[in-house]
């Protein structure tokens, strides 16, 4: 899986960083999403998917690998 974020769309709610702290953080400058791991390990994949679903602004996209 690959994770993509749209910082322009981010509203700074922080749900991503709370839900998947190994994958996302928030900028101290503007509170917007920071992507820490664009290709999360399998043990973090579920949390990354949940964070994408919880994002109120839809700023997180998940692209599943074709396996």
PDB file of C-alpha atoms in Angstrom, residues 12-34:
ATOM      1  CA  UNK A  12      -5.477  20.094  10.944  1.00  0.00           C
ATOM      2  CA  UNK A  13      -7.931  17.954  12.940  1.00  0.00           C
ATOM      3  CA  UNK A  14      -5.124  15.580  13.941  1.00  0.00           C
ATOM      4  CA  UNK A  15      -7.127  12.360  13.709  1.00  0.00           C
ATOM      5  CA  UNK A  16      -4.434  10.843  11.500  1.00  0.00           C
ATOM      6  CA  UNK A  17      -1.636  11.426  14.005  1.00  0.00           C
ATOM      7  CA  UNK A  18      -3.776  10.067  16.844  1.00  0.00           C
ATOM      8  CA  UNK A  19      -4.880   7.001  14.887  1.00  0.00           C
ATOM      9  CA  UNK A  20      -1.609   6.089  13.136  1.00  0.00           C
ATOM     10  CA  UNK A  21       1.285   7.867  14.873  1.00  0.00           C
ATOM     11  CA  UNK A  22       3.887   5.741  13.079  1.00  0.00           C
ATOM     12  CA  UNK A  23       2.571   6.946   9.726  1.00  0.00           C
ATOM     13  CA  UNK A  24       1.404  10.536  10.379  1.00  0.00           C
ATOM     14  CA  UNK A  25       2.325  13.534  12.481  1.00  0.00           C
ATOM     15  CA  UNK A  26       1.228  17.159  12.587  1.00  0.00           C
ATOM     16  CA  UNK A  27       3.373  20.157  11.732  1.00  0.00           C
ATOM     17  CA  UNK A  28       4.183  22.338  14.718  1.00  0.00           C
ATOM     18  CA  UNK A  29       4.062  25.346  12.387  1.00  0.00           C
ATOM     19  CA  UNK A  30       0.582  25.014  10.900  1.00  0.00           C
ATOM     20  CA  UNK A  31      -0.953  21.846  12.401  1.00  0.00           C
ATOM     21  CA  UNK A  32      -1.289  20.189   9.022  1.00  0.00           C
ATOM     22  CA  UNK A  33      -0.544  16.555   8.322  1.00  0.00           C
ATOM     23  CA  UNK A  34       3.021  15.331   7.937  1.00  0.00           C
TER      24      UNK A  34
END
